[in-house]
Amino acid sequence: MWHTPKSISVPTANLRQWLLKPAIWCLFCFNTAAYAAVSPIPLLVEQCLNYQFPTKSNLDNQANKPNENISFIIENEAIALERNLIGFFNINDRLKYYRHFPLTYADRERVLQCQLYLADELALFFKSAEFQSIRFKLAASQDPNIQALAKRINRLAKNTEKPYDKAQLHTAQATFKQGVSSQSLSLNFIGERCKLDQTAAITEQVTTEQVTPQRNKSFNDSLASYLIKQPNEQCRKQVWQAYQGRASVKNHTALMQITELRQQQATQAGFTDYVDTMLSQQWLAEPSLVAKFLDAQTQAINIAPWDLGQLLAKAQSTKVESYSSKLWLQQIGTVLETLGIRFSEVNPKLYRIYHEDRLIGEVYVNLGKRIKAKAIRHTVVGQQFGQFELTLLTDLNQYKTQSQVINVIAQIVSQLASGDKYYLNNTLGETQDSAQIDLLWLQTWLKAKLLPTPTQGSREAILQRYSAQLQVFRAKVALNTYLAADSTNKFDLNKAFTLAFGKNWDNISDSAYSFSAIVYQGPIYYQNIWQQAVANDIYQSTKDCQNQKRVFNNLVVNETASDLATRLQLLLGEPITSDSLIKRTQYAFNHQDQHPRSCTFLRQ
């Protein structure tokens, strides 16, 4: 149900500290409509470039008294660090938010200048004597919240790249992404064998060049249209393969430069290869574990990528009841009350969200052409409320659009409900490959309550199975790309592709040039599949528990800052190792629940 808003009660001291910070106050001044009138970028960038990272002098403003015990001193250090960095975090979040707007050239340059400044200053801070002193003190704490903060801030410091390497890496990544996303390439077909509606001449040899084929009204010159309309499988295969390899020549140099830079980083850090470097900071901490997980997730769906379009065109969509976006939000809000979450409508464009009667944030709602949620400011308990902008379609009459709204609402709620008093604990996961397990569980939980299960053979069911196997295959490609040449964990990609899709890819080496995430996520591309599998297993293990609110509080809120292993043991009812969790998640992507379980969580 929806409720009228209650008054907001904030301790005067906390409010005064919050509002007196100029960086934070500026960020609170602008709402989502203000940008249309006057650009806030110049003022935001001015404050960004004037921001000062913590130094010994301003950290000493919260000096410790001689008779204080060590735990109290460490807690004061952590609080002082948080207060001094909260302005940086808010400015950084606000810059990310405004990057989604159609900025002028001057504003884009200002934002870029500001981002470079913040990145460089943060790197310098991590190398400073002040930070090293704080770092050692935090590591000695027995407080779970401070231990969690120490792990996250150490990970940030460890992953800060040298300016020269960073410049080279970002340039190569941008080049690679541009090559993959380029829309200037068109297929050049010569010959008659694959002729389609007199549109273009197509031969057994298909290449990608900057050539525009002849057109008529029956063909829109897109890859998807061709694959749906072309009855000849061999022609479809050739066109699909040519498209996947369209950037292989252009991007070869960029990918080689990226892998060489990553290998240099690994060698300097004392690791065999970049895979070892990255996995040392993950839940699946060894290449053999990732390989084992990916093998366990591989299923023979026997749907070749070039046949997917025709299969989807013939399939029926899962039917759903049509809703306006406002009514669908009400449906989601009603279901979320089971978890202690309450939506309160201030006006049609502003909602407040409460957890157990505690205000956790605000959401500005707009109508647009795409469903999306953008963070304006993140929740930090005792410091600030969170703010999000939510863009919705006017009407939601498809399974896909209703599912997308559930996804973005879960994203908002999972972040706002995070129950820690430190920014990094609320915004960074314990590891990169565990950071979104709570979000994905909440999405799964909401969809089970609000949406019908996709019928077997429906478009949604087909697409879910295909997307899962495409991610698994690409994760294998990414792992191979960054492993040492003599690694025993490398996959046979020809075999891996054929096993999943039932057909062979003639130029399998092109697979490394077909998706830009390979240069951004690299060997941890598997993280999305892994986290979804774990989230599904948690849902199956706890869905029959009567007290779902306690599941939510344990997994999402996590006020006690318990580590993932502790929470999983409580939720799943048994001690968890990487091997045991891999076995539990083996069937996580199946549309049917093959392993139903009775509730073992908090039986008392």
XYZ file of C-alpha atoms in Angstrom:
604
model
C 0.000 0.000 0.000
C 0.980 3.633 -0.443
C 1.160 6.053 2.458
C 1.175 9.760 3.085
C 4.640 11.003 4.036
C 5.662 11.343 7.635
C 7.791 14.179 8.940
C 11.540 13.669 8.663
C 13.482 13.696 11.898
C 17.238 14.243 11.655
C 19.505 14.835 14.655
C 20.497 18.509 14.691
C 24.204 17.795 15.023
C 24.212 15.423 12.054
C 22.191 17.852 9.967
C 24.519 20.734 10.811
C 27.608 18.695 9.872
C 25.956 17.599 6.669
C 24.753 21.012 5.516
C 27.948 22.840 6.460
C 29.928 20.775 3.974
C 29.934 22.968 0.834
C 30.567 20.071 -1.540
C 27.573 18.175 -0.211
C 25.296 21.195 0.027
C 25.938 22.042 -3.628
C 24.957 18.532 -4.660
C 21.712 18.824 -2.731
C 20.804 22.109 -4.469
C 19.990 20.743 -7.917
C 17.062 18.567 -8.818
C 16.687 16.681 -12.066
C 14.681 19.437 -13.741
C 17.159 22.212 -12.915
C 19.605 21.097 -15.564
C 17.218 22.136 -18.319
C 17.273 25.753 -17.100
C 20.862 26.393 -16.008
C 23.795 24.035 -16.281
C 25.156 23.133 -12.829
C 28.368 21.769 -14.348
C 30.593 24.881 -13.955
C 29.823 25.235 -10.239
C 30.136 21.514 -9.637
C 33.494 21.382 -11.421
C 34.727 24.444 -9.529
C 34.001 22.720 -6.229
C 35.541 19.520 -7.588
C 38.817 21.228 -8.462
C 38.866 22.965 -5.068
C 38.269 19.756 -3.147
C 41.120 18.856 -0.789
C 41.824 15.270 0.167
C 42.442 14.475 3.842
C 45.749 15.656 5.263
C 47.279 15.263 8.692
C 46.069 18.715 9.700
C 42.388 18.215 8.897
C 42.365 14.664 10.237
C 43.802 16.033 13.480
C 40.703 18.199 13.873
C 39.171 15.134 15.484
C 42.220 14.561 17.695
C 42.108 11.662 20.096
C 42.451 12.171 23.813
C 45.399 10.468 25.541
C 43.222 8.379 27.845
C 41.014 6.901 25.111
C 41.295 3.159 24.454
C 42.636 1.860 21.165
C 39.268 0.706 19.750
C 37.773 4.149 20.354
C 40.786 5.813 18.714
C 40.452 3.580 15.630
C 36.722 4.272 15.389
C 37.419 8.019 15.554
C 39.992 7.632 12.764
C 37.462 5.795 10.603
C 34.761 8.405 11.244
C 37.172 11.261 10.529
C 38.216 9.598 7.273
C 34.576 9.110 6.268
C 33.688 12.743 6.974
C 36.654 13.966 4.982
C 35.986 11.709 1.989
C 32.188 11.986 1.785
C 32.479 15.171 -0.268
C 34.702 13.377 -2.773
C 32.284 10.461 -3.075
C 29.316 12.780 -3.608
C 31.080 14.864 -6.243
C 32.149 11.711 -8.055
C 28.591 10.329 -7.989
C 27.185 13.626 -9.225
C 29.637 13.686 -12.129
C 28.552 10.174 -13.123
C 24.946 11.314 -12.947
C 25.440 14.319 -15.221
C 27.403 12.312 -17.775
C 24.058 10.814 -18.845
C 22.842 14.238 -19.987
C 23.481 15.678 -23.468
C 26.270 18.016 -22.350
C 27.770 20.800 -24.416
C 31.334 20.366 -25.611
C 32.549 22.818 -22.943
C 30.729 20.959 -20.164
C 32.056 17.588 -21.356
C 35.575 18.994 -21.184
C 34.941 20.344 -17.683
C 33.597 17.000 -16.462
C 36.570 15.149 -17.955
C 39.000 17.595 -16.351
C 37.295 17.099 -13.007
C 37.313 13.295 -13.252
C 41.010 13.259 -14.109
C 41.735 15.572 -11.189
C 39.816 13.400 -8.727
C 41.455 10.204 -9.967
C 44.951 11.679 -9.731
C 44.368 13.241 -6.316
C 42.916 9.995 -4.969
C 45.984 8.109 -6.209
C 48.240 10.628 -4.452
C 46.219 10.316 -1.253
C 46.599 6.528 -1.288
C 50.378 6.985 -1.443
C 50.493 9.564 1.347
C 51.854 8.980 4.846
C 48.475 10.027 6.269
C 46.682 7.234 4.425
C 49.281 4.613 5.337
C 48.898 5.539 9.001
C 45.106 5.271 8.851
C 45.324 2.042 6.890
C 47.334 0.249 9.570
C 45.051 1.494 12.332
C 41.925 0.305 10.535
C 43.489 -3.111 9.972
C 43.910 -3.534 13.738
C 40.228 -2.974 14.485
C 37.943 -5.748 15.747
C 34.809 -3.849 14.703
C 33.159 -5.718 11.727
C 32.134 -2.438 10.054
C 35.669 -1.048 10.230
C 37.145 -4.380 9.094
C 34.847 -4.233 6.070
C 35.889 -0.622 5.417
C 39.589 -1.549 5.657
C 39.189 -4.329 3.073
C 37.431 -2.048 0.615
C 39.745 0.912 0.932
C 42.779 -1.365 0.646
C 41.342 -2.838 -2.534
C 40.862 0.629 -3.997
C 44.410 1.582 -3.114
C 45.813 -1.661 -4.495
C 44.041 -1.235 -7.839
C 45.131 2.357 -8.415
C 47.111 2.376 -11.642
C 50.168 4.417 -12.533
C 49.207 7.566 -14.538
C 51.169 6.501 -17.651
C 49.758 2.966 -17.662
C 46.282 4.339 -16.983
C 46.470 6.689 -19.972
C 47.655 3.923 -22.287
C 45.052 1.492 -20.996
C 42.112 3.889 -21.267
C 43.124 4.921 -24.793
C 43.336 1.307 -25.933
C 40.021 0.442 -24.265
C 38.276 3.389 -25.936
C 39.699 2.357 -29.313
C 38.498 -1.213 -28.830
C 35.013 -0.132 -27.746
C 34.699 2.209 -30.716
C 35.623 -0.598 -33.084
C 33.022 -2.965 -31.624
C 30.231 -0.380 -31.457
C 30.907 1.287 -34.796
C 27.771 1.586 -36.936
C 29.612 2.756 -40.063
C 30.358 -0.798 -41.167
C 27.972 -2.474 -43.576
C 28.014 -5.888 -45.159
C 29.311 -6.066 -48.728
C 27.751 -8.982 -50.581
C 28.748 -10.075 -54.067
C 27.077 -12.864 -56.040
C 23.667 -14.491 -56.236
C 23.519 -17.559 -53.979
C 22.217 -15.795 -50.863
C 20.108 -13.228 -52.673
C 17.309 -11.844 -50.499
C 14.347 -10.010 -52.061
C 16.560 -8.419 -54.699
C 18.060 -6.331 -51.911
C 21.738 -6.980 -52.372
C 23.974 -9.369 -54.199
C 25.372 -11.881 -51.711
C 28.022 -14.500 -52.210
C 29.476 -17.430 -50.350
C 32.242 -15.106 -49.215
C 30.949 -12.315 -46.980
C 33.127 -9.411 -45.837
C 32.583 -6.253 -43.815
C 33.431 -3.028 -45.570
C 32.203 0.534 -45.695
C 29.900 -0.174 -48.605
C 26.179 0.490 -48.722
C 24.231 -2.264 -50.522
C 21.299 -1.581 -52.805
C 18.054 -1.255 -50.884
C 14.329 -1.624 -51.305
C 11.356 -1.349 -48.982
C 11.379 -5.009 -47.991
C 14.803 -4.946 -46.298
C 16.068 -2.448 -43.740
C 19.735 -3.406 -44.155
C 20.120 -4.544 -40.530
C 21.750 -7.753 -39.385
C 18.711 -8.784 -37.337
C 16.351 -8.294 -40.272
C 18.548 -10.306 -42.599
C 18.920 -13.208 -40.156
C 15.137 -13.369 -39.664
C 14.265 -13.187 -43.366
C 17.027 -15.358 -44.837
C 15.825 -19.006 -45.140
C 19.273 -20.383 -46.034
C 21.154 -21.322 -42.845
C 24.591 -21.226 -44.477
C 23.965 -17.657 -45.636
C 22.809 -16.654 -42.159
C 25.910 -18.221 -40.640
C 28.283 -16.420 -43.004
C 26.656 -13.057 -42.404
C 26.640 -13.517 -38.619
C 30.300 -14.612 -38.580
C 31.324 -11.694 -40.774
C 29.549 -9.280 -38.454
C 31.166 -10.747 -35.333
C 34.600 -10.364 -36.910
C 34.001 -6.881 -38.284
C 36.439 -5.259 -35.845
C 39.014 -8.048 -35.533
C 41.641 -6.405 -37.751
C 41.111 -2.905 -36.386
C 41.064 -4.019 -32.747
C 43.890 -6.543 -32.818
C 46.545 -3.967 -31.897
C 44.405 -2.469 -29.118
C 43.708 -5.860 -27.528
C 47.381 -6.848 -27.720
C 48.362 -3.593 -26.012
C 45.790 -4.149 -23.252
C 46.851 -7.741 -22.568
C 50.532 -6.713 -22.501
C 49.835 -3.911 -20.007
C 47.818 -6.273 -17.837
C 50.575 -8.894 -17.949
C 53.138 -6.278 -16.914
C 50.952 -5.350 -13.942
C 50.677 -9.008 -12.964
C 54.420 -9.596 -13.228
C 55.223 -6.504 -11.165
C 52.781 -7.690 -8.490
C 54.370 -11.156 -8.396
C 51.574 -13.072 -10.182
C 51.794 -15.520 -13.075
C 49.266 -13.671 -15.214
C 46.507 -11.083 -15.008
C 43.896 -13.750 -14.259
C 45.771 -14.692 -11.073
C 46.040 -11.000 -10.169
C 42.326 -10.324 -10.480
C 41.076 -13.569 -8.990
C 43.239 -13.117 -5.902
C 40.692 -10.451 -4.875
C 37.553 -12.466 -5.718
C 35.330 -15.083 -4.088
C 36.348 -17.566 -6.784
C 40.009 -16.994 -6.061
C 41.628 -19.415 -8.519
C 41.395 -19.907 -12.306
C 40.554 -23.569 -11.781
C 37.476 -22.597 -9.737
C 36.216 -20.208 -12.415
C 36.806 -22.852 -15.080
C 34.950 -25.423 -12.986
C 32.018 -23.044 -12.492
C 31.792 -22.192 -16.199
C 31.870 -25.882 -17.128
C 29.076 -26.526 -14.613
C 26.979 -23.740 -16.172
C 27.439 -24.926 -19.761
C 24.299 -26.461 -21.214
C 23.568 -27.714 -24.716
C 20.752 -25.415 -25.829
C 21.423 -26.192 -29.521
C 20.410 -22.726 -30.686
C 22.975 -21.285 -33.067
C 23.281 -17.469 -32.805
C 22.427 -17.048 -36.470
C 19.202 -19.067 -35.942
C 18.040 -17.183 -32.835
C 16.157 -14.459 -34.719
C 14.018 -16.909 -36.671
C 13.264 -18.916 -33.528
C 12.190 -15.802 -31.604
C 10.078 -14.568 -34.534
C 8.048 -17.787 -34.448
C 7.704 -17.972 -30.650
C 4.903 -16.398 -28.599
C 5.537 -13.866 -25.835
C 4.583 -14.629 -22.249
C 1.313 -12.786 -21.649
C 1.059 -10.231 -18.831
C -1.641 -7.867 -17.658
C -1.070 -4.321 -18.864
C -0.290 -1.601 -16.275
C 0.483 2.077 -16.273
C 3.885 2.792 -14.760
C 2.257 4.334 -11.671
C 0.033 1.290 -11.055
C 2.997 -1.050 -11.574
C 4.989 0.927 -8.991
C 2.082 0.501 -6.609
C 2.097 -3.254 -7.223
C 5.828 -3.432 -6.509
C 5.458 -1.211 -3.430
C 2.739 -3.423 -1.991
C 4.864 -6.560 -2.396
C 7.927 -4.849 -0.886
C 6.042 -4.168 2.339
C 6.604 -7.863 3.155
C 10.297 -6.954 3.450
C 9.718 -3.864 5.605
C 10.074 -1.434 2.680
C 7.454 1.306 2.300
C 6.956 3.785 -0.545
C 5.415 7.169 0.238
C 4.190 9.428 -2.566
C 4.996 13.092 -1.881
C 3.753 14.093 -5.334
C 3.565 12.276 -8.704
C 7.256 12.998 -9.344
C 8.718 12.410 -5.887
C 8.596 9.339 -3.662
C 10.239 8.698 -0.320
C 11.328 5.187 0.631
C 11.344 3.923 4.207
C 12.774 0.786 5.774
C 11.146 -0.078 9.088
C 9.909 3.559 9.315
C 13.442 4.881 8.765
C 13.755 7.217 5.789
C 16.421 5.777 3.514
C 16.085 7.932 0.418
C 14.135 9.755 -2.240
C 13.302 8.881 -5.839
C 12.517 11.447 -8.540
C 10.255 9.882 -11.180
C 10.136 10.997 -14.816
C 8.548 9.576 -17.959
C 10.806 8.880 -20.911
C 11.622 6.504 -23.744
C 13.850 4.167 -21.724
C 13.533 2.522 -18.326
C 16.543 3.377 -16.168
C 17.644 4.398 -12.692
C 20.513 6.820 -12.039
C 22.088 7.371 -8.646
C 22.355 11.008 -7.581
C 23.669 10.351 -4.086
C 24.151 7.177 -2.050
C 22.817 6.402 1.403
C 25.227 6.551 4.341
C 23.604 5.866 7.707
C 23.989 8.871 10.017
C 25.454 11.014 7.233
C 23.003 11.400 4.346
C 19.927 10.016 2.633
C 20.200 8.581 -0.846
C 18.682 10.043 -4.010
C 17.861 8.374 -7.322
C 16.286 9.457 -10.576
C 13.896 6.889 -12.073
C 12.774 7.074 -15.702
C 9.780 4.981 -16.760
C 7.617 4.367 -19.800
C 4.028 5.581 -19.632
C 2.530 2.118 -20.175
C 3.941 -1.315 -19.398
C 2.200 -3.995 -21.437
C 5.027 -6.480 -22.016
C 6.846 -8.982 -19.829
C 10.119 -7.319 -20.806
C 9.196 -3.788 -19.710
C 7.578 -4.903 -16.459
C 10.678 -6.975 -15.710
C 12.927 -3.970 -16.421
C 11.002 -1.824 -13.929
C 11.400 -4.532 -11.286
C 15.139 -4.585 -11.998
C 15.600 -0.837 -11.513
C 13.385 -0.684 -8.413
C 15.419 -3.523 -6.888
C 18.581 -1.594 -7.765
C 17.294 1.487 -5.949
C 15.991 -0.365 -2.891
C 19.058 -2.576 -2.443
C 21.349 0.464 -2.419
C 19.189 2.711 -0.261
C 18.579 -0.035 2.297
C 22.271 -0.774 2.851
C 22.708 -0.365 6.583
C 26.300 0.760 7.046
C 27.672 4.097 8.261
C 30.585 3.994 5.803
C 30.123 4.933 2.157
C 32.436 2.274 0.732
C 30.713 -0.520 2.668
C 27.407 0.508 1.095
C 28.665 0.915 -2.461
C 31.440 -1.667 -2.896
C 30.958 -5.370 -2.418
C 33.230 -7.552 -0.354
C 34.603 -8.686 -3.722
C 33.711 -7.660 -7.253
C 32.186 -11.071 -7.908
C 29.900 -10.837 -4.873
C 28.883 -7.151 -4.959
C 25.466 -7.651 -6.571
C 24.246 -10.904 -5.055
C 21.796 -9.034 -2.801
C 20.453 -6.998 -5.739
C 20.024 -10.064 -7.959
C 18.292 -11.962 -5.149
C 15.837 -9.070 -4.716
C 15.146 -8.958 -8.459
C 14.512 -12.711 -8.487
C 12.260 -12.467 -5.410
C 10.164 -9.644 -6.874
C 9.742 -11.322 -10.259
C 8.573 -14.518 -8.593
C 5.902 -12.478 -6.776
C 4.786 -10.239 -9.633
C 5.448 -11.926 -12.970
C 4.341 -15.251 -14.457
C 7.023 -17.854 -15.084
C 7.957 -17.679 -18.800
C 6.275 -20.579 -20.551
C 8.521 -23.176 -22.129
C 9.177 -22.234 -25.739
C 8.169 -18.597 -25.198
C 10.371 -15.759 -26.416
C 11.358 -14.927 -22.867
C 12.329 -18.523 -22.009
C 14.323 -18.920 -25.227
C 16.103 -15.608 -24.748
C 16.937 -16.366 -21.112
C 18.546 -19.697 -22.017
C 20.432 -18.261 -24.992
C 21.660 -15.170 -23.090
C 22.942 -17.351 -20.261
C 24.974 -19.550 -22.593
C 26.315 -16.563 -24.525
C 27.570 -15.099 -21.241
C 29.142 -18.418 -20.254
C 30.918 -18.694 -23.608
C 32.161 -15.102 -23.489
C 33.427 -15.660 -19.948
C 35.516 -18.546 -21.307
C 36.843 -16.299 -24.088
C 37.751 -13.566 -21.594
C 39.494 -16.025 -19.279
C 41.513 -17.485 -22.163
C 42.571 -14.028 -23.343
C 44.319 -13.115 -20.072
C 45.671 -16.518 -19.020
C 49.344 -17.336 -19.538
C 49.986 -19.161 -22.813
C 50.892 -22.415 -21.054
C 48.000 -22.371 -18.560
C 46.198 -25.681 -18.079
C 42.955 -23.797 -17.364
C 42.472 -22.635 -20.952
C 39.317 -23.717 -22.749
C 39.072 -25.246 -26.197
C 36.828 -22.485 -27.577
C 35.748 -24.454 -30.649
C 34.552 -27.258 -28.411
C 32.976 -24.826 -25.929
C 30.974 -23.060 -28.657
C 29.781 -26.261 -30.292
C 28.827 -27.824 -26.960
C 26.557 -24.913 -26.043
C 25.099 -23.845 -29.388
C 25.214 -27.083 -31.374
C 27.069 -25.574 -34.354
C 30.658 -24.531 -35.038
C 32.083 -21.021 -35.457
C 34.541 -21.164 -38.370
C 36.668 -18.221 -37.219
C 36.558 -18.744 -33.462
C 39.443 -16.323 -32.901
C 37.032 -13.502 -33.836
C 35.121 -14.160 -30.609
C 37.605 -12.045 -28.630
C 36.732 -9.001 -30.766
C 32.946 -9.287 -30.575
C 32.221 -7.663 -27.171
C 33.796 -4.667 -25.454
C 33.481 -6.065 -21.896
C 36.538 -8.214 -22.606
C 38.750 -5.121 -22.194
C 36.861 -3.619 -19.240
C 35.839 -6.574 -17.062
C 38.537 -8.853 -18.453
C 38.884 -12.207 -16.683
C 36.110 -11.393 -14.199
C 33.486 -11.241 -16.945
C 32.110 -14.389 -15.289
C 30.944 -12.313 -12.305
C 27.435 -11.604 -13.642
C 26.695 -15.281 -14.284
C 28.208 -16.336 -10.975
C 26.291 -13.816 -8.886
C 23.001 -14.601 -10.611
C 23.555 -18.298 -9.961
C 24.288 -17.686 -6.259
C 21.296 -15.345 -5.955
C 19.020 -17.961 -7.529
C 20.273 -20.585 -5.107
C 19.646 -18.286 -2.138
C 16.126 -17.645 -3.418
C 15.371 -21.355 -3.831
C 16.725 -22.076 -0.348
C 14.768 -19.324 1.420
C 11.596 -18.811 -0.619
C 9.536 -20.987 1.743
C 10.673 -19.152 4.879
C 7.809 -17.346 6.556
C 9.899 -14.397 7.712
C 11.160 -12.974 4.419
C 11.919 -9.694 6.166
C 14.749 -11.379 8.071
C 16.156 -12.796 4.834
C 16.142 -9.260 3.391
C 17.735 -7.739 6.494
C 20.456 -10.372 6.563
C 21.315 -10.261 2.874
C 20.596 -6.686 1.777
C 20.669 -4.439 4.858
C 23.448 -6.345 6.658
C 23.644 -3.849 9.506
C 26.167 -6.057 11.339
C 28.570 -5.952 8.349
C 28.835 -9.763 8.345
C 31.043 -11.180 5.615
C 29.526 -13.134 2.747
C 30.587 -16.551 4.044
C 28.797 -15.945 7.348
C 25.618 -14.749 5.647
C 25.601 -17.629 3.167
C 26.035 -20.183 5.934
C 23.038 -18.698 7.744
C 20.896 -18.420 4.621
C 21.745 -21.790 3.069
C 21.847 -23.779 6.288
C 25.342 -25.242 5.909
C 29.010 -24.193 5.828
C 29.864 -22.935 2.361
C 33.030 -23.445 0.328
C 33.668 -22.411 -3.250
C 33.339 -26.024 -4.417
C 30.081 -26.630 -2.573
C 28.595 -23.379 -3.844
C 29.542 -24.233 -7.430
C 27.688 -27.525 -7.081
C 24.635 -25.786 -5.628
C 24.530 -23.290 -8.510
C 24.972 -25.834 -11.292
C 21.326 -25.659 -12.319
C 20.735 -22.039 -11.396
C 19.824 -20.934 -14.925
C 17.219 -23.611 -15.560
C 13.754 -22.131 -15.863
C 12.415 -24.913 -13.670
C 13.350 -25.388 -10.028
C 15.228 -28.697 -10.201
C 16.318 -28.560 -6.581
C 13.439 -27.336 -4.397
C 14.406 -27.019 -0.764
C 12.517 -26.528 2.479
C 13.370 -23.492 4.575
C 16.352 -23.973 6.886
C 16.902 -20.258 7.598
C 16.258 -19.009 11.136
C 13.915 -21.806 12.156
C 13.786 -20.571 15.705
